[in-house]
């Protein structure tokens, strides 16, 4: 069932188009990520869904109801920002309770919802602490607990882990995905981090310059990118030009051919050798193209490759993915 429908929406600021006409359906219970570089329009789309921005053109439906003109506080959704916006003079419990009080929910249900939100976000030992006594990751958990205590149909998350260090981000990514599965709430998540999007999402919407480049599952986006931007924004990719077409091949699909006399689709010279623990890569400058390709070697490869060595570069035709210009 569709939970959110954006119908031919666009957004202009000061005469500039920041979101070009687009339509998007987000399913009930889905974890959908808007992914793209800064300034691509992803946060503007989130703010239009939330009701903080009005689309210049188009309509927004929430659970089948037209909410285009509905103010933010009347929409059955909550927004979690990168900056936690906790009340410093309130404990964890009181911060979570605040929104429930504003909605005039009775005391018994408030207590039940607070307890459930604290348990789901693993904050039980911290319930009586104040924000200054919490780490960044713990404060973000409180912000998420406060949002889910309201039992929204949709949770909107705008780069919620952006201020955290790498290891903590990875831990919270896994926790957020598990939380979304257990709650069954529709999550709409904004990030510029491709790895985060790949790890957490049911589907990804790749945005660029206010337009949708591609929509698909992480597997579809990685294996079958439809545009040059999608091919190069998600993961590492090698782009080849041949006659009138352009195609991409992932590094793990390329094969290094030691014998230069052996048949290979391209020839080149090794410019660098990269060891990244379980990944062993060759950076090869192609002879007839002003480009360098990356080849991932099998981890069992024991060959002594050398910088400056001339090699062939080969692949299966089936691994070529045609991409648009």
mmCIF file of N, CA, C and O in Angstrom, residues 107-153:
data_model
loop_
_atom_site.group_PDB
_atom_site.id
_atom_site.type_symbol
_atom_site.label_atom_id
_atom_site.label_comp_id
_atom_site.label_asym_id
_atom_site.label_seq_id
_atom_site.Cartn_x
_atom_site.Cartn_y
_atom_site.Cartn_z
ATOM 1 N N UNK A 107 -1.982 10.088 31.261
ATOM 2 C CA UNK A 107 -0.742 9.763 31.982
ATOM 3 C C UNK A 107 -0.357 8.289 31.868
ATOM 4 O O UNK A 107 0.830 7.953 31.721
ATOM 5 N N UNK A 108 -1.338 7.402 31.946
ATOM 6 C CA UNK A 108 -1.031 5.965 31.890
ATOM 7 C C UNK A 108 -0.441 5.585 30.534
ATOM 8 O O UNK A 108 0.545 4.833 30.460
ATOM 9 N N UNK A 109 -1.036 6.119 29.464
ATOM 10 C CA UNK A 109 -0.512 5.799 28.131
ATOM 11 C C UNK A 109 0.844 6.461 27.913
ATOM 12 O O UNK A 109 1.713 5.883 27.263
ATOM 13 N N UNK A 110 1.025 7.673 28.448
ATOM 14 C CA UNK A 110 2.334 8.329 28.372
ATOM 15 C C UNK A 110 3.413 7.424 28.958
ATOM 16 O O UNK A 110 4.456 7.202 28.347
ATOM 17 N N UNK A 111 3.148 6.906 30.134
ATOM 18 C CA UNK A 111 4.127 6.053 30.826
ATOM 19 C C UNK A 111 4.443 4.806 30.004
ATOM 20 O O UNK A 111 5.602 4.400 29.866
ATOM 21 N N UNK A 112 3.395 4.207 29.422
ATOM 22 C CA UNK A 112 3.579 2.998 28.613
ATOM 23 C C UNK A 112 4.416 3.288 27.364
ATOM 24 O O UNK A 112 5.344 2.549 27.040
ATOM 25 N N UNK A 113 4.099 4.412 26.680
ATOM 26 C CA UNK A 113 4.826 4.755 25.453
ATOM 27 C C UNK A 113 6.282 5.109 25.740
ATOM 28 O O UNK A 113 7.178 4.738 24.979
ATOM 29 N N UNK A 114 6.510 5.850 26.824
ATOM 30 C CA UNK A 114 7.883 6.224 27.190
ATOM 31 C C UNK A 114 8.696 4.970 27.477
ATOM 32 O O UNK A 114 9.829 4.824 27.004
ATOM 33 N N UNK A 115 8.116 4.048 28.238
ATOM 34 C CA UNK A 115 8.820 2.804 28.565
ATOM 35 C C UNK A 115 9.166 2.003 27.327
ATOM 36 O O UNK A 115 10.286 1.485 27.203
ATOM 37 N N UNK A 116 8.215 1.926 26.394
ATOM 38 C CA UNK A 116 8.457 1.166 25.157
ATOM 39 C C UNK A 116 9.537 1.830 24.303
ATOM 40 O O UNK A 116 10.443 1.164 23.794
ATOM 41 N N UNK A 117 9.482 3.160 24.185
ATOM 42 C CA UNK A 117 10.470 3.880 23.377
ATOM 43 C C UNK A 117 11.863 3.751 23.972
ATOM 44 O O UNK A 117 12.855 3.576 23.247
ATOM 45 N N UNK A 118 11.955 3.833 25.293
ATOM 46 C CA UNK A 118 13.257 3.699 25.970
ATOM 47 C C UNK A 118 13.820 2.294 25.781
ATOM 48 O O UNK A 118 15.012 2.112 25.532
ATOM 49 N N UNK A 119 12.931 1.300 25.883
ATOM 50 C CA UNK A 119 13.394 -0.090 25.702
ATOM 51 C C UNK A 119 13.873 -0.328 24.272
ATOM 52 O O UNK A 119 14.949 -0.912 24.060
ATOM 53 N N UNK A 120 13.107 0.142 23.288
ATOM 54 C CA UNK A 120 13.455 -0.095 21.887
ATOM 55 C C UNK A 120 14.762 0.592 21.484
ATOM 56 O O UNK A 120 15.488 0.097 20.623
ATOM 57 N N UNK A 121 15.063 1.726 22.113
ATOM 58 C CA UNK A 121 16.283 2.470 21.758
ATOM 59 C C UNK A 121 17.421 2.210 22.751
ATOM 60 O O UNK A 121 18.432 2.910 22.736
ATOM 61 N N UNK A 122 17.234 1.223 23.631
ATOM 62 C CA UNK A 122 18.274 0.768 24.563
ATOM 63 C C UNK A 122 18.774 1.899 25.464
ATOM 64 O O UNK A 122 19.977 2.089 25.662
ATOM 65 N N UNK A 123 17.817 2.636 26.011
ATOM 66 C CA UNK A 123 18.149 3.777 26.871
ATOM 67 C C UNK A 123 17.784 3.540 28.341
ATOM 68 O O UNK A 123 17.894 4.460 29.160
ATOM 69 N N UNK A 124 17.369 2.342 28.686
ATOM 70 C CA UNK A 124 16.863 2.066 30.037
ATOM 71 C C UNK A 124 17.799 2.543 31.150
ATOM 72 O O UNK A 124 17.355 3.210 32.088
ATOM 73 N N UNK A 125 19.124 2.267 31.078
ATOM 74 C CA UNK A 125 20.000 2.704 32.176
ATOM 75 C C UNK A 125 20.201 4.222 32.223
ATOM 76 O O UNK A 125 20.762 4.742 33.192
ATOM 77 N N UNK A 126 19.763 4.933 31.173
ATOM 78 C CA UNK A 126 20.055 6.363 31.049
ATOM 79 C C UNK A 126 18.806 7.229 31.259
ATOM 80 O O UNK A 126 18.864 8.448 31.088
ATOM 81 N N UNK A 127 17.694 6.625 31.640
ATOM 82 C CA UNK A 127 16.404 7.318 31.634
ATOM 83 C C UNK A 127 16.380 8.564 32.520
ATOM 84 O O UNK A 127 15.672 9.534 32.222
ATOM 85 N N UNK A 128 17.166 8.577 33.598
ATOM 86 C CA UNK A 128 17.135 9.707 34.537
ATOM 87 C C UNK A 128 18.252 10.725 34.268
ATOM 88 O O UNK A 128 18.379 11.712 35.000
ATOM 89 N N UNK A 129 19.041 10.498 33.244
ATOM 90 C CA UNK A 129 20.150 11.410 32.957
ATOM 91 C C UNK A 129 19.678 12.608 32.137
ATOM 92 O O UNK A 129 18.657 12.561 31.451
ATOM 93 N N UNK A 130 20.511 13.667 32.184
ATOM 94 C CA UNK A 130 20.267 14.878 31.403
ATOM 95 C C UNK A 130 21.128 14.846 30.140
ATOM 96 O O UNK A 130 22.151 14.122 30.093
ATOM 97 N N UNK A 131 20.756 15.594 29.086
ATOM 98 C CA UNK A 131 21.513 15.538 27.827
ATOM 99 C C UNK A 131 23.015 15.749 27.978
ATOM 100 O O UNK A 131 23.813 15.078 27.301
ATOM 101 N N UNK A 132 23.458 16.651 28.881
ATOM 102 C CA UNK A 132 24.902 16.896 29.011
ATOM 103 C C UNK A 132 25.648 15.700 29.598
ATOM 104 O O UNK A 132 26.881 15.641 29.553
ATOM 105 N N UNK A 133 24.905 14.738 30.131
ATOM 106 C CA UNK A 133 25.517 13.526 30.692
ATOM 107 C C UNK A 133 25.556 12.382 29.676
ATOM 108 O O UNK A 133 25.958 11.273 30.004
ATOM 109 N N UNK A 134 25.136 12.662 28.440
ATOM 110 C CA UNK A 134 25.047 11.634 27.396
ATOM 111 C C UNK A 134 26.059 11.888 26.287
ATOM 112 O O UNK A 134 26.419 13.032 26.010
ATOM 113 N N UNK A 135 26.477 10.815 25.623
ATOM 114 C CA UNK A 135 27.314 10.939 24.430
ATOM 115 C C UNK A 135 26.450 11.368 23.245
ATOM 116 O O UNK A 135 25.212 11.354 23.320
ATOM 117 N N UNK A 136 27.102 11.728 22.132
ATOM 118 C CA UNK A 136 26.358 12.106 20.928
ATOM 119 C C UNK A 136 25.435 10.999 20.453
ATOM 120 O O UNK A 136 24.287 11.252 20.075
ATOM 121 N N UNK A 137 25.915 9.777 20.466
ATOM 122 C CA UNK A 137 25.086 8.654 20.018
ATOM 123 C C UNK A 137 23.901 8.423 20.929
ATOM 124 O O UNK A 137 22.790 8.105 20.466
ATOM 125 N N UNK A 138 24.107 8.589 22.248
ATOM 126 C CA UNK A 138 23.003 8.426 23.193
ATOM 127 C C UNK A 138 21.971 9.542 23.028
ATOM 128 O O UNK A 138 20.761 9.286 23.084
ATOM 129 N N UNK A 139 22.438 10.774 22.778
ATOM 130 C CA UNK A 139 21.499 11.879 22.544
ATOM 131 C C UNK A 139 20.673 11.638 21.288
ATOM 132 O O UNK A 139 19.472 11.937 21.258
ATOM 133 N N UNK A 140 21.311 11.087 20.249
ATOM 134 C CA UNK A 140 20.553 10.810 19.033
ATOM 135 C C UNK A 140 19.517 9.724 19.279
ATOM 136 O O UNK A 140 18.410 9.778 18.738
ATOM 137 N N UNK A 141 19.848 8.752 20.127
ATOM 138 C CA UNK A 141 18.861 7.730 20.486
ATOM 139 C C UNK A 141 17.651 8.359 21.184
ATOM 140 O O UNK A 141 16.518 7.950 20.959
ATOM 141 N N UNK A 142 17.917 9.342 22.046
ATOM 142 C CA UNK A 142 16.814 10.022 22.738
ATOM 143 C C UNK A 142 15.915 10.741 21.725
ATOM 144 O O UNK A 142 14.691 10.680 21.809
ATOM 145 N N UNK A 143 16.533 11.412 20.751
ATOM 146 C CA UNK A 143 15.755 12.112 19.724
ATOM 147 C C UNK A 143 14.887 11.130 18.944
ATOM 148 O O UNK A 143 13.727 11.431 18.611
ATOM 149 N N UNK A 144 15.416 9.953 18.661
ATOM 150 C CA UNK A 144 14.653 8.930 17.936
ATOM 151 C C UNK A 144 13.544 8.369 18.828
ATOM 152 O O UNK A 144 12.405 8.178 18.387
ATOM 153 N N UNK A 145 13.871 8.129 20.116
ATOM 154 C CA UNK A 145 12.866 7.625 21.064
ATOM 155 C C UNK A 145 11.716 8.614 21.198
ATOM 156 O O UNK A 145 10.539 8.224 21.242
ATOM 157 N N UNK A 146 12.044 9.907 21.247
ATOM 158 C CA UNK A 146 11.019 10.943 21.363
ATOM 159 C C UNK A 146 10.087 10.911 20.149
ATOM 160 O O UNK A 146 8.871 11.084 20.270
ATOM 161 N N UNK A 147 10.677 10.661 18.979
ATOM 162 C CA UNK A 147 9.871 10.620 17.751
ATOM 163 C C UNK A 147 8.967 9.391 17.709
ATOM 164 O O UNK A 147 7.780 9.494 17.394
ATOM 165 N N UNK A 148 9.515 8.224 18.052
ATOM 166 C CA UNK A 148 8.703 7.001 17.918
ATOM 167 C C UNK A 148 7.664 6.882 19.025
ATOM 168 O O UNK A 148 6.665 6.175 18.858
ATOM 169 N N UNK A 149 7.865 7.590 20.147
ATOM 170 C CA UNK A 149 6.863 7.564 21.219
ATOM 171 C C UNK A 149 5.540 8.148 20.755
ATOM 172 O O UNK A 149 4.476 7.799 21.276
ATOM 173 N N UNK A 150 5.595 9.018 19.744
ATOM 174 C CA UNK A 150 4.368 9.609 19.191
ATOM 175 C C UNK A 150 3.621 8.661 18.264
ATOM 176 O O UNK A 150 2.548 8.995 17.770
ATOM 177 N N UNK A 151 4.231 7.495 18.010
ATOM 178 C CA UNK A 151 3.643 6.477 17.132
ATOM 179 C C UNK A 151 3.219 7.057 15.775
ATOM 180 O O UNK A 151 2.056 6.922 15.346
ATOM 181 N N UNK A 152 4.128 7.729 15.083
ATOM 182 C CA UNK A 152 3.780 8.305 13.776
ATOM 183 C C UNK A 152 3.648 7.205 12.727
ATOM 184 O O UNK A 152 4.226 6.122 12.870
ATOM 185 N N UNK A 153 2.915 7.494 11.663
ATOM 186 C CA UNK A 153 2.853 6.559 10.546
ATOM 187 C C UNK A 153 4.165 6.586 9.759
ATOM 188 O O UNK A 153 4.550 5.603 9.124
#
